[in-house]
Tab-separated table of C-alpha atoms and ligand atoms in Angstrom:
chain	number	residue	atom	x	y	z
A	1	UNK	CA	196.605	31.029	-39.027
A	2	UNK	CA	196.080	33.724	-36.384
A	3	UNK	CA	195.831	37.457	-37.027
A	4	UNK	CA	199.146	39.202	-36.207
A	5	UNK	CA	201.704	41.531	-37.778
A	6	UNK	CA	203.379	38.440	-39.220
A	7	UNK	CA	200.259	37.010	-40.847
A	8	UNK	CA	199.084	40.466	-41.996
A	9	UNK	CA	202.058	42.855	-42.147
A	10	UNK	CA	200.994	46.520	-42.081
A	11	UNK	CA	202.109	49.910	-40.858
A	12	UNK	CA	201.134	50.688	-37.277
A	13	UNK	CA	201.684	53.787	-35.099
A	14	UNK	CA	205.118	53.792	-33.501
A	15	UNK	CA	204.112	55.514	-30.258
A	16	UNK	CA	201.256	55.831	-27.807
A	17	UNK	CA	199.551	59.194	-27.263
A	18	UNK	CA	196.194	57.925	-25.955
A	19	UNK	CA	195.522	55.816	-22.891
A	20	UNK	CA	192.068	54.278	-23.050
A	21	UNK	CA	190.381	52.866	-19.955
A	22	UNK	CA	187.911	50.058	-20.740
A	23	UNK	CA	189.159	48.506	-23.967
A	24	UNK	CA	185.913	46.651	-24.681
A	25	UNK	CA	184.097	46.121	-27.956
A	26	UNK	CA	182.609	49.627	-28.093
A	27	UNK	CA	185.950	51.441	-27.998
A	28	UNK	CA	187.426	49.109	-30.604
A	29	UNK	CA	184.470	49.610	-32.962
A	30	UNK	CA	184.268	53.375	-32.435
A	31	UNK	CA	187.075	55.647	-31.150
A	32	UNK	CA	189.878	53.283	-32.226
A	33	UNK	CA	188.519	53.296	-35.787
A	34	UNK	CA	188.366	57.122	-35.835
A	35	UNK	CA	191.938	57.208	-34.492
A	36	UNK	CA	193.134	54.890	-37.247
A	37	UNK	CA	191.220	56.833	-39.915
A	38	UNK	CA	192.610	60.166	-38.686
A	39	UNK	CA	195.861	58.887	-40.206
A	40	UNK	CA	198.205	61.006	-38.093
A	41	UNK	CA	200.035	58.247	-36.268
A	42	UNK	CA	198.409	58.229	-32.828
A	43	UNK	CA	198.661	54.882	-31.048
A	44	UNK	CA	196.405	53.711	-28.228
A	45	UNK	CA	197.288	51.911	-25.022
A	46	UNK	CA	194.104	50.081	-24.048
A	47	UNK	CA	193.708	49.142	-20.406
A	48	UNK	CA	191.148	46.578	-19.288
A	49	UNK	CA	189.334	47.624	-16.144
A	50	UNK	CA	187.274	44.638	-15.058
A	51	UNK	CA	188.184	41.532	-17.038
A	52	UNK	CA	191.601	40.785	-18.515
A	53	UNK	CA	190.040	38.717	-21.338
A	54	UNK	CA	190.632	41.338	-24.057
A	55	UNK	CA	194.340	41.473	-23.186
A	56	UNK	CA	194.489	37.667	-23.534
A	57	UNK	CA	192.982	37.920	-27.004
A	58	UNK	CA	194.799	40.963	-28.400
A	59	UNK	CA	198.337	40.672	-27.003
A	60	UNK	CA	199.177	37.494	-28.999
A	61	UNK	CA	197.861	39.324	-32.104
A	62	UNK	CA	200.184	42.363	-31.710
A	63	UNK	CA	197.119	44.423	-30.754
A	64	UNK	CA	195.477	43.849	-34.157
A	65	UNK	CA	191.772	43.010	-34.361
A	66	UNK	CA	189.045	43.283	-36.957
A	67	UNK	CA	185.829	45.255	-37.170
A	68	UNK	CA	183.063	43.214	-38.779
A	69	UNK	CA	180.415	45.518	-40.203
A	70	UNK	CA	177.025	43.909	-40.704
A	71	UNK	CA	174.630	45.928	-42.846
A	72	UNK	CA	171.385	44.893	-44.510
A	73	UNK	CA	173.387	44.494	-47.749
A	74	UNK	CA	176.045	42.154	-46.334
A	75	UNK	CA	179.173	41.975	-44.185
A	76	UNK	CA	182.694	43.371	-44.515
A	77	UNK	CA	185.759	43.175	-42.265
A	78	UNK	CA	188.791	45.404	-41.805
A	79	UNK	CA	191.810	45.123	-39.562
A	80	UNK	CA	192.585	47.978	-37.153
A	81	UNK	CA	196.127	48.629	-35.941
A	82	UNK	CA	195.684	51.719	-33.748
A	83	UNK	CA	195.832	49.726	-30.493
A	84	UNK	CA	199.511	49.321	-29.709
A	85	UNK	CA	199.458	48.098	-26.119
A	86	UNK	CA	196.894	46.204	-24.082
A	87	UNK	CA	197.445	46.192	-20.324
A	88	UNK	CA	195.435	45.318	-17.243
A	89	UNK	CA	194.024	47.702	-14.633
A	90	UNK	CA	196.997	47.901	-12.252
A	91	UNK	CA	199.036	49.602	-14.998
A	92	UNK	CA	196.544	52.496	-15.323
A	93	UNK	CA	198.173	55.179	-13.165
A	94	UNK	CA	201.735	54.650	-14.447
A	95	UNK	CA	200.595	54.685	-18.051
A	96	UNK	CA	198.613	57.915	-17.538
A	97	UNK	CA	201.724	59.469	-15.960
A	98	UNK	CA	203.669	59.171	-19.254
A	99	UNK	CA	204.167	62.733	-20.609
A	100	UNK	CA	203.887	61.402	-24.189
A	101	UNK	CA	200.224	60.679	-23.405
A	102	UNK	CA	197.973	63.644	-24.206
A	103	UNK	CA	194.533	62.045	-24.126
A	104	UNK	CA	193.016	59.681	-21.560
A	105	UNK	CA	189.697	58.358	-22.852
A	106	UNK	CA	187.138	56.163	-21.126
A	107	UNK	CA	184.390	53.676	-22.010
A	108	UNK	CA	183.714	51.911	-18.726
A	109	UNK	CA	179.873	51.789	-18.958
A	110	UNK	CA	177.506	53.771	-16.770
A	111	UNK	CA	178.100	51.676	-13.669
A	112	UNK	CA	181.892	51.935	-13.990
A	113	UNK	CA	181.757	55.457	-12.561
A	114	UNK	CA	180.224	54.201	-9.301
A	115	UNK	CA	178.182	57.365	-9.094
A	116	UNK	CA	174.654	58.131	-8.083
A	117	UNK	CA	172.812	58.312	-11.422
A	118	UNK	CA	170.192	60.732	-10.056
A	119	UNK	CA	172.677	63.338	-8.749
A	120	UNK	CA	175.857	62.509	-10.705
A	121	UNK	CA	177.910	62.434	-7.483
A	122	UNK	CA	180.217	59.714	-6.145
A	123	UNK	CA	178.431	56.945	-4.246
A	124	UNK	CA	180.020	57.057	-0.839
A	125	UNK	CA	178.290	53.842	0.175
A	126	UNK	CA	180.347	52.004	-2.433
A	127	UNK	CA	182.870	49.874	-0.519
A	128	UNK	CA	185.476	49.857	-3.326
A	129	UNK	CA	185.435	53.641	-3.653
A	130	UNK	CA	185.729	54.001	0.136
A	131	UNK	CA	188.723	51.669	0.218
A	132	UNK	CA	190.387	53.560	-2.628
A	133	UNK	CA	189.834	56.872	-0.848
A	134	UNK	CA	191.627	55.535	2.223
A	135	UNK	CA	194.776	55.154	0.098
A	136	UNK	CA	195.202	51.511	-0.997
A	137	UNK	CA	196.464	50.958	-4.596
A	138	UNK	CA	193.247	51.950	-6.361
A	139	UNK	CA	190.861	49.399	-7.897
A	140	UNK	CA	188.126	51.730	-9.129
A	141	UNK	CA	188.240	53.605	-12.416
A	142	UNK	CA	188.028	57.021	-10.740
A	143	UNK	CA	190.667	56.032	-8.170
A	144	UNK	CA	193.075	54.860	-10.880
A	145	UNK	CA	192.427	57.890	-13.076
A	146	UNK	CA	193.069	60.304	-10.199
A	147	UNK	CA	196.227	58.461	-9.165
A	148	UNK	CA	197.533	58.784	-12.740
A	149	UNK	CA	196.583	62.454	-13.086
A	150	UNK	CA	198.278	63.249	-9.774
A	151	UNK	CA	201.550	61.812	-11.138
A	152	UNK	CA	201.533	64.139	-14.181
A	153	UNK	CA	202.860	67.577	-14.896
A	154	UNK	CA	202.090	67.796	-18.619
A	155	UNK	CA	198.587	68.891	-19.654
A	156	UNK	CA	196.116	66.152	-20.559
A	157	UNK	CA	192.582	65.817	-21.906
A	158	UNK	CA	190.240	63.359	-20.212
A	159	UNK	CA	187.611	62.239	-22.691
A	160	UNK	CA	184.544	60.471	-21.336
A	161	UNK	CA	182.883	58.379	-24.073
A	162	UNK	CA	180.077	56.820	-22.049
A	163	UNK	CA	176.338	57.480	-22.325
A	164	UNK	CA	176.038	59.799	-19.302
A	165	UNK	CA	174.354	63.217	-19.172
A	166	UNK	CA	176.961	65.993	-19.585
A	167	UNK	CA	179.556	63.256	-19.530
A	168	UNK	CA	182.616	65.541	-19.468
A	169	UNK	CA	181.376	67.755	-16.628
A	170	UNK	CA	180.073	64.711	-14.733
A	171	UNK	CA	183.475	63.035	-14.887
A	172	UNK	CA	185.248	66.242	-13.890
A	173	UNK	CA	182.916	66.505	-10.885
A	174	UNK	CA	183.647	62.919	-9.838
A	175	UNK	CA	187.407	63.457	-10.142
A	176	UNK	CA	187.233	66.662	-8.079
A	177	UNK	CA	185.049	65.090	-5.424
A	178	UNK	CA	187.371	62.097	-5.185
A	179	UNK	CA	190.463	64.344	-4.903
A	180	UNK	CA	188.860	66.322	-2.132
A	181	UNK	CA	187.851	63.260	-0.129
A	182	UNK	CA	191.151	61.436	-0.675
A	183	UNK	CA	193.279	64.552	-0.085
A	184	UNK	CA	194.929	64.207	-3.521
A	185	UNK	CA	196.094	67.148	-5.628
A	186	UNK	CA	196.107	67.104	-9.429
A	187	UNK	CA	198.613	69.739	-10.551
A	188	UNK	CA	198.565	69.281	-14.321
A	189	UNK	CA	196.220	71.247	-16.581
A	190	UNK	CA	193.219	69.127	-17.544
A	191	UNK	CA	190.222	69.432	-19.853
A	192	UNK	CA	187.109	67.246	-19.730
A	193	UNK	CA	185.278	67.789	-23.043
A	194	UNK	CA	181.777	66.384	-23.463
A	195	UNK	CA	181.186	63.825	-26.194
A	196	UNK	CA	178.294	62.144	-27.933
A	197	UNK	CA	179.262	58.680	-29.136
A	198	UNK	CA	177.079	56.506	-31.314
A	199	UNK	CA	177.508	53.079	-32.837
A	200	UNK	CA	175.544	49.932	-32.053
A	201	UNK	CA	177.960	47.195	-30.992
A	202	UNK	CA	176.360	43.880	-30.022
A	203	UNK	CA	178.359	41.216	-28.193
A	204	UNK	CA	180.504	39.148	-30.592
A	205	UNK	CA	179.222	35.613	-31.284
A	206	UNK	CA	180.869	32.419	-32.586
A	207	UNK	CA	179.246	33.110	-35.984
A	208	UNK	CA	180.903	36.526	-36.069
A	209	UNK	CA	184.333	34.956	-35.477
A	210	UNK	CA	183.713	32.509	-38.334
A	211	UNK	CA	182.401	35.195	-40.665
A	212	UNK	CA	185.456	37.408	-40.016
A	213	UNK	CA	187.770	34.447	-40.674
A	214	UNK	CA	185.993	33.782	-43.961
A	215	UNK	CA	186.421	37.417	-45.000
A	216	UNK	CA	190.009	37.896	-43.764
A	217	UNK	CA	191.548	34.481	-44.342
A	218	UNK	CA	193.015	34.454	-40.803
A	219	UNK	CA	191.503	33.711	-37.397
A	220	UNK	CA	190.934	36.774	-35.221
A	221	UNK	CA	190.108	36.171	-31.554
A	222	UNK	CA	189.371	39.885	-31.067
A	223	UNK	CA	186.594	40.509	-33.634
A	224	UNK	CA	184.118	43.251	-32.830
A	225	UNK	CA	180.806	43.355	-34.693
A	226	UNK	CA	178.934	46.513	-35.512
A	227	UNK	CA	176.594	48.363	-37.887
A	228	UNK	CA	177.707	50.586	-40.801
A	229	UNK	CA	176.544	53.767	-38.972
A	230	UNK	CA	178.935	55.666	-36.719
A	231	UNK	CA	178.884	59.146	-35.187
A	232	UNK	CA	181.077	61.116	-32.800
A	233	UNK	CA	180.475	64.697	-31.649
A	234	UNK	CA	183.168	66.174	-29.409
A	235	UNK	CA	183.339	69.435	-27.482
A	236	UNK	CA	186.271	71.402	-28.835
A	237	UNK	CA	188.044	71.918	-25.524
A	238	UNK	CA	191.396	70.133	-25.327
A	239	UNK	CA	194.254	70.740	-22.893
A	240	UNK	CA	196.898	69.457	-25.329
A	241	UNK	CA	197.272	67.973	-28.830
A	242	UNK	CA	194.750	65.491	-30.149
A	243	UNK	CA	194.385	63.253	-33.221
A	244	UNK	CA	192.721	64.793	-36.302
A	245	UNK	CA	189.541	62.873	-35.546
A	246	UNK	CA	187.663	65.420	-37.663
A	247	UNK	CA	189.541	64.099	-40.710
A	248	UNK	CA	187.854	60.774	-39.926
A	249	UNK	CA	184.352	62.277	-39.708
A	250	UNK	CA	184.074	63.340	-36.052
A	251	UNK	CA	182.350	66.685	-35.460
A	252	UNK	CA	184.005	69.228	-33.177
A	253	UNK	CA	181.604	71.774	-31.721
A	254	UNK	CA	181.347	74.309	-28.927
A	255	UNK	CA	178.201	72.714	-27.494
A	256	UNK	CA	177.610	68.968	-27.466
A	257	UNK	CA	174.561	69.133	-25.192
A	258	UNK	CA	171.843	69.203	-27.916
A	259	UNK	CA	173.393	66.178	-29.663
A	260	UNK	CA	173.914	64.343	-26.424
A	261	UNK	CA	170.375	64.836	-25.121
A	262	UNK	CA	168.917	63.920	-28.485
A	263	UNK	CA	170.932	60.728	-28.731
A	264	UNK	CA	170.364	59.634	-25.132
A	265	UNK	CA	166.616	60.300	-25.230
A	266	UNK	CA	165.851	59.132	-28.775
A	267	UNK	CA	168.296	56.308	-29.422
A	268	UNK	CA	169.069	55.014	-25.950
A	269	UNK	CA	165.601	55.755	-24.535
A	270	UNK	CA	163.988	53.844	-27.421
A	271	UNK	CA	166.551	51.076	-27.069
A	272	UNK	CA	165.706	50.582	-23.398
A	273	UNK	CA	161.982	50.715	-24.189
A	274	UNK	CA	162.431	47.972	-26.804
A	275	UNK	CA	164.602	45.901	-24.489
A	276	UNK	CA	162.036	45.897	-21.664
A	277	UNK	CA	158.844	45.658	-23.731
A	278	UNK	CA	160.546	43.086	-25.949
A	279	UNK	CA	162.115	41.014	-23.206
A	280	UNK	CA	160.192	38.006	-24.530
A	281	UNK	CA	162.087	38.058	-27.843
A	282	UNK	CA	165.783	37.623	-28.375
A	283	UNK	CA	166.787	40.427	-30.750
A	284	UNK	CA	166.092	44.155	-31.060
A	285	UNK	CA	165.194	43.645	-34.745
A	286	UNK	CA	162.330	41.361	-33.625
A	287	UNK	CA	161.214	43.697	-30.840
A	288	UNK	CA	160.978	46.630	-33.252
A	289	UNK	CA	158.614	44.648	-35.491
A	290	UNK	CA	156.157	44.358	-32.607
A	291	UNK	CA	156.760	47.607	-30.730
A	292	UNK	CA	157.918	49.942	-33.520
A	293	UNK	CA	154.699	51.960	-33.286
A	294	UNK	CA	154.877	52.646	-29.559
A	295	UNK	CA	158.551	53.549	-29.884
A	296	UNK	CA	157.628	56.009	-32.640
A	297	UNK	CA	154.978	57.543	-30.392
A	298	UNK	CA	157.475	57.766	-27.496
A	299	UNK	CA	159.906	59.611	-29.774
A	300	UNK	CA	157.301	61.917	-31.361
A	301	UNK	CA	154.985	62.687	-28.455
A	302	UNK	CA	157.219	62.497	-25.382
A	303	UNK	CA	160.903	62.849	-26.279
A	304	UNK	CA	160.879	65.247	-29.257
A	305	UNK	CA	159.118	68.154	-27.483
A	306	UNK	CA	161.879	68.096	-24.826
A	307	UNK	CA	164.772	68.511	-27.292
A	308	UNK	CA	166.680	71.597	-28.373
A	309	UNK	CA	167.604	70.390	-31.850
A	310	UNK	CA	170.930	71.604	-33.313
A	311	UNK	CA	170.394	74.210	-36.087
A	312	UNK	CA	169.775	72.673	-39.505
A	313	UNK	CA	169.305	69.214	-38.044
A	314	UNK	CA	166.595	67.021	-39.625
A	315	UNK	CA	164.939	65.457	-36.584
A	316	UNK	CA	162.336	63.485	-38.547
A	317	UNK	CA	165.040	61.871	-40.677
A	318	UNK	CA	167.090	61.100	-37.554
A	319	UNK	CA	164.166	59.336	-35.889
A	320	UNK	CA	163.370	57.352	-39.046
A	321	UNK	CA	167.027	56.322	-39.315
A	322	UNK	CA	167.005	55.052	-35.724
A	323	UNK	CA	164.084	52.724	-36.456
A	324	UNK	CA	165.921	51.479	-39.550
A	325	UNK	CA	169.078	50.846	-37.547
A	326	UNK	CA	167.131	48.956	-34.877
A	327	UNK	CA	165.479	46.851	-37.607
A	328	UNK	CA	168.834	45.742	-39.132
A	329	UNK	CA	168.317	41.954	-39.065
A	330	UNK	CA	172.002	41.211	-39.710
A	331	UNK	CA	173.077	42.733	-36.393
A	332	UNK	CA	171.561	40.244	-33.920
A	333	UNK	CA	171.591	42.675	-31.024
A	334	UNK	CA	170.171	40.908	-27.983
A	335	UNK	CA	167.515	42.727	-25.954
A	336	UNK	CA	169.133	41.258	-22.810
A	337	UNK	CA	172.361	43.165	-23.527
A	338	UNK	CA	170.502	46.485	-23.399
A	339	UNK	CA	168.246	45.484	-20.484
A	340	UNK	CA	171.152	45.179	-18.054
A	341	UNK	CA	172.016	47.972	-15.598
A	342	UNK	CA	168.620	49.676	-15.931
A	343	UNK	CA	169.068	51.583	-12.665
A	344	UNK	CA	172.092	53.330	-14.185
A	345	UNK	CA	170.507	53.983	-17.577
A	346	UNK	CA	166.943	55.100	-16.871
A	347	UNK	CA	167.741	58.589	-15.506
A	348	UNK	CA	169.508	59.976	-18.593
A	349	UNK	CA	167.487	57.996	-21.153
A	350	UNK	CA	163.888	58.242	-19.938
A	351	UNK	CA	163.505	60.113	-16.655
A	352	UNK	CA	164.723	63.428	-18.080
A	353	UNK	CA	161.938	63.173	-20.662
A	354	UNK	CA	159.420	62.408	-17.898
A	355	UNK	CA	160.585	65.401	-15.846
A	356	UNK	CA	160.533	67.821	-18.762
A	357	UNK	CA	157.063	66.738	-19.888
A	358	UNK	CA	155.647	66.936	-16.365
A	359	UNK	CA	157.101	70.432	-16.028
A	360	UNK	CA	155.163	71.399	-19.174
A	361	UNK	CA	151.976	70.030	-17.633
A	362	UNK	CA	151.945	67.117	-20.111
A	363	UNK	CA	151.511	63.416	-19.376
A	364	UNK	CA	154.568	61.419	-20.519
A	365	UNK	CA	152.503	58.392	-21.382
A	366	UNK	CA	154.966	56.478	-23.538
A	367	UNK	CA	158.031	57.218	-21.443
A	368	UNK	CA	156.027	55.945	-18.454
A	369	UNK	CA	155.232	52.775	-20.414
A	370	UNK	CA	158.967	52.178	-20.908
A	371	UNK	CA	159.653	52.714	-17.184
A	372	UNK	CA	156.737	50.403	-16.261
A	373	UNK	CA	158.202	47.756	-18.590
A	374	UNK	CA	161.493	48.076	-16.681
A	375	UNK	CA	159.562	47.613	-13.419
A	376	UNK	CA	157.981	44.459	-14.853
A	377	UNK	CA	161.468	43.305	-15.853
A	378	UNK	CA	162.735	43.888	-12.296
A	379	UNK	CA	159.799	41.835	-11.016
A	380	UNK	CA	160.104	38.931	-13.409
A	381	UNK	CA	163.706	38.636	-14.677
A	382	UNK	CA	165.291	35.343	-13.715
A	383	UNK	CA	168.624	37.056	-13.277
A	384	UNK	CA	168.713	40.778	-12.690
A	385	UNK	CA	171.985	42.145	-14.020
A	386	UNK	CA	172.228	45.500	-12.251
A	387	UNK	CA	174.556	47.011	-9.635
A	388	UNK	CA	171.455	47.788	-7.530
A	389	UNK	CA	170.002	44.274	-8.064
A	390	UNK	CA	169.780	43.456	-4.329
A	391	UNK	CA	168.015	46.683	-3.503
A	392	UNK	CA	165.621	46.321	-6.442
A	393	UNK	CA	164.784	42.711	-5.651
A	394	UNK	CA	164.172	43.522	-2.014
A	395	UNK	CA	161.882	46.392	-2.973
A	396	UNK	CA	159.636	44.255	-5.173
A	397	UNK	CA	159.700	41.164	-2.965
A	398	UNK	CA	157.418	42.790	-0.416
A	399	UNK	CA	155.091	44.368	-2.964
A	400	UNK	CA	151.810	42.737	-4.030
A	401	UNK	CA	149.692	44.835	-6.359
A	402	UNK	CA	151.069	46.825	-9.313
A	403	UNK	CA	150.521	49.969	-7.221
A	404	UNK	CA	152.711	48.528	-4.450
A	405	UNK	CA	155.458	47.615	-6.902
A	406	UNK	CA	155.405	51.119	-8.380
A	407	UNK	CA	155.569	52.721	-4.923
A	408	UNK	CA	158.387	50.446	-3.776
A	409	UNK	CA	160.550	51.146	-6.829
A	410	UNK	CA	159.719	54.853	-7.087
A	411	UNK	CA	160.917	55.314	-3.536
A	412	UNK	CA	164.481	54.444	-4.621
A	413	UNK	CA	165.482	58.077	-4.928
A	414	UNK	CA	168.986	57.176	-6.210
A	415	UNK	CA	167.171	56.434	-9.451
A	416	UNK	CA	164.057	58.623	-9.399
A	417	UNK	CA	164.969	61.524	-7.156
A	418	UNK	CA	162.413	62.842	-4.661
A	419	UNK	CA	160.562	64.802	-7.367
A	420	UNK	CA	159.485	61.786	-9.419
A	421	UNK	CA	158.840	59.728	-6.302
A	422	UNK	CA	156.333	62.402	-5.275
A	423	UNK	CA	154.665	62.924	-8.661
A	424	UNK	CA	151.095	61.596	-8.466
A	425	UNK	CA	150.675	61.860	-12.249
A	426	UNK	CA	153.752	59.742	-12.936
A	427	UNK	CA	152.777	57.247	-10.273
A	428	UNK	CA	149.295	56.805	-11.751
A	429	UNK	CA	150.640	56.395	-15.282
A	430	UNK	CA	153.122	53.763	-14.084
A	431	UNK	CA	150.469	51.905	-12.095
A	432	UNK	CA	148.067	51.736	-15.057
A	433	UNK	CA	150.796	50.524	-17.404
A	434	UNK	CA	152.185	47.996	-14.947
A	435	UNK	CA	148.711	46.594	-14.289
A	436	UNK	CA	148.183	46.203	-18.053
A	437	UNK	CA	151.625	44.608	-18.557
A	438	UNK	CA	151.000	42.238	-15.645
A	439	UNK	CA	147.587	41.241	-16.989
A	440	UNK	CA	149.059	40.655	-20.454
A	441	UNK	CA	151.773	38.290	-19.249
B	501	CS2	C1	172.581	50.429	-25.764
B	501	CS2	C2	173.815	51.229	-26.187
B	501	CS2	O1	173.368	48.638	-24.456
B	501	CS2	C3	172.759	49.705	-24.440
B	501	CS2	O2	172.274	50.163	-23.416
B	501	CS2	O3	171.478	51.288	-25.710
B	501	CS2	O4	174.984	50.529	-25.975
B	501	CS2	C4	173.706	51.671	-27.659
B	501	CS2	O5	173.766	50.557	-28.531
B	501	CS2	C5	174.788	52.660	-28.023
B	501	CS2	O6	174.743	53.742	-27.134
B	501	CS2	C6	174.611	53.132	-29.449
B	501	CS2	O7	175.416	54.212	-29.698
């Protein structure tokens, strides 16, 4: 029997107040769970942005799906009913225009913003963005969001839940830049709070579907798998009403920046380091067995001195908990899943650490090792899953020695900016590490 309101009758929200762009596994394991746990009746309209597959799985199940939590002590599954509609991308603008909607949230991954990761501005060499700007029915996330906002009068909060630096302000900047170039006016009041989102959500496997069926007694085609840990810190700056996410454990604060930088540099930076150094093993839990010590040194010696830690926060305990989460053997988080889209991830995860350490006159040795491991990945990966893959492959195809490879990749200023391209210290660190990684393989 399939999961649905008939096979598992339950109360669900009767209306939609949130439109969510990018209804992938992360949203369903994170913000949708907080929305359900807030218990104040907010329903979500999830809109797929790239692939309609989620709609195909959730619509026949009345929007229901299960969250399979895999901890070291075992697995549990619960059904979530907060998602009331699942639509495909073309519906975005009309759905945002609905005055009953007060929050538009996004998880579209770093590359979904089609921005320049080094400057945070729109990439005007992106053909899809250019076509949207000329006025066709929009295909890009920013184009669709702007079209929807322009149709509104009622105030709305736009909540970016992706791992970008200053994600709220970055998204606001992209929306404003797009409006200016496309000659579009947004008249409604908007707010773009910053958020820090955290939960590890590996891709669902066939074993996960079977395990959820065993636990629930019905087949769910929309299972998402995750760890027990979850965290959400949100800037308290809303243009209109919002769910009581704080009742579900979210933290509202005036300044998200310290949490955001800490999470991006410690969790995501370490994750990327493990993914590239550990590209020879399948799972993060295996990579951490081999590279746990260098990750610890990256966190302690390079990343930690760059952080402004929130008052009362136990940084040592946070770092120890990250290593424990990475080591969770039940999670089966593939290194390849994290390794993708490196060009979009490196700046906020590792290059900020490099910059800050260089500015202090220190040598960011471990952060440079992680970046060199990415360079090795670019050189050797059979398939490079990255929006800049062509550019990256072309850069390394002409390069011979490790020094050449470093120079060729560092000169991509969309990733490194002119400052890191021109840093002799960083270049030398990268060259030494890449030579050692090349010799070791
Ligand atoms: C990961 C993140 O895939 C990746 O790049 O580093 O998705 C990570 O699992 C989440 O940010 C954890 O909150």
